Amino acid sequence: MRGLVLAAAGVIALAAVSLFVGVSDVTIGALLGSATDEATQVLLVSRVPRTLALVLAGAGMAVSGLILQMLARNKFVEPTTAGTAESAVFGMLMVTLLAPETPMLGRMLVAGACALAGTALFLGILRQMPLRSPLIVPLVGLMLGAVITASTEFIAYRADLMQSVRAWETGDFSGVLRGRYELLWIGAALTAIAYVAADRFTVAGLGEDFATNLGLNHRRVVSLGLVIVSLVTAAVIATCGMIPFLGLIVPNLISLMRGDNMRQSLPWVALLGAGLVLACDIAGRLMIRPYEIPIGTTMGIVGSAIFLYLLLRKNTHAA
Amino acid sequence: MIEVRNISRSYGDTLVVDNVSITLPAGGVISLIGANGAGKSTLLSIISRLLPMSAGTVTVEGMDVMTTPGDVLARRLSILRQDNQMTARLTVRDLIAFGRYPHSKGRLTVEDQGYVERVIRYLELEAVAHRFLDELSGGQRQRAFIAMVLCQDTEYILLDEPLNNLDVKHAVAMMKLFRRTADEFRKTVILVLHDINFASCYSDRIVAMRNGRIAYEGPPEEIITPHVIRDVYGVDADIHEIDGKRMALYFR
């Protein structure tokens, strides 16, 4: 419990730093001083929404990875290795192409529905496969994702929408403003539901036989998990784009330290996810000031380094 | 009472369980024996609704296992299959506590906690209770799985080769525990066993399967005979009576 409080304090500290890092100067002095208007405006319109978006997206994506890993019973699965994120991008493209007037919420729901279909297809393929080596599972997901991405990009290329597709594929919080991140609160609500259902996900993670023995409706829990993961992923992609590796490394790090009993590990996963995204975004804002490196890139570097560490550790539990 | 009526199950063209009917009375230790591929595990999985049957019905205390809600059945009957792969990293205590899930849905009461601690003590898992399953030996893990199922505290306990991975000491302790569970707590323990002498020493009834059918059924005195063992396993065995228990010697 004390550890959790410390972790939460760390996330709050990073969030505070995030409020004061950026191109225009927002300092406590400027906020309190006489010429306050501009600083206050920047804070309320840009910095607070951006910081909230980072926290909500980071926690949501990390928890989504955790849920997918429990449902697929494989530590290498997350929304970008299960066809989820690629399907969501496909959905975004379809709405943009066929019904460009659709409001943000509608776009997100279509993307969510596509993500749901793509992830269900992934789990369906896994059920059909006789020998499941742990490494085959993410490979199947990556291939499925590549096929979906190929069709997305073919259509986008024809329709001259490649730029939009790139924006959904690369996480970037620099465009987050008040009025353009609120979908992520839906993701936060879904993450809270995941916490309520944490025991069910853990039981499902023991495997279908154990779950059935314990009287759990396995299929229903898988469906609930898929809906949560798909909608959270869609909300994140619709607001700021894909954040790679997050759903993979955060649950694995927490699994090593605290195990997989989701009732206990989920708050840790959410906090570490939020903290890591905040740190990567702040670093991206500072490195080539006044320009920015998008979080898709910073997280890609940090994430792949941590992932390599997880793979190469002796006595790996990842399987 | 478990009533199995005309159960069949086929994989492709092969009939693994062939029109089996049997009534298993409540109370006592019942062992299922038979050669590899005789259909023991499949029958156990069908009785416990982990596998659907191709034909037939199974009722537990009058409840049809295919139509009774899963959580209702989970308070009356528990099942542990063999070869349990566990990817989730749980501590032994957390795993055992999930045995209370059918009763408490994750919110453990003081009573549930009592069950958990008692089962940990019975299975001598105190020293490893705080450790993660993937840090244990195969035998310790097997005992943790059995502990979870016992913690479920159901009238019927079905275990597929529960002695897998256990050394002699722990195998004997486990069989004694099943005996005690049946005698003191009035449970019905149904086991798939490979060691016929364990079956002989600890069972009230033995069910012998061959080619997907029930070949013989009865108390150990009737089943542990040279004729039955020859017929079921295709080996010649000498039967010796030691301390009132029939032992089969088939090592020559």
XYZ file of C-alpha atoms in Angstrom, chain B residues 8 19 23 38 41 46 62 77 90 95 99 112 118 143 150 166 171 177 201 208-209 219 221 224 233:
25
model
C -20.207 -41.153 -26.135
C -21.767 -45.480 -24.802
C -23.817 -44.634 -11.410
C -8.829 -46.114 -22.546
C -9.537 -38.619 -18.742
C -17.222 -34.930 -19.647
C -29.985 -34.539 -10.317
C -18.238 -30.355 -8.022
C 0.286 -16.080 -8.786
C -4.069 -19.521 -6.202
C -10.630 -21.996 -4.875
C -12.934 -18.220 3.373
C -6.439 -24.878 6.751
C 0.150 -29.877 -4.566
C -9.790 -28.887 -2.045
C 4.781 -36.328 -6.646
C 1.996 -39.422 -3.098
C -5.573 -36.940 2.570
C -5.057 -49.623 -1.095
C -11.635 -50.220 -14.954
C -11.940 -48.909 -18.504
C -14.500 -53.083 -4.741
C -11.024 -57.332 -3.998
C -7.315 -56.468 -8.414
C -3.714 -53.819 -19.205
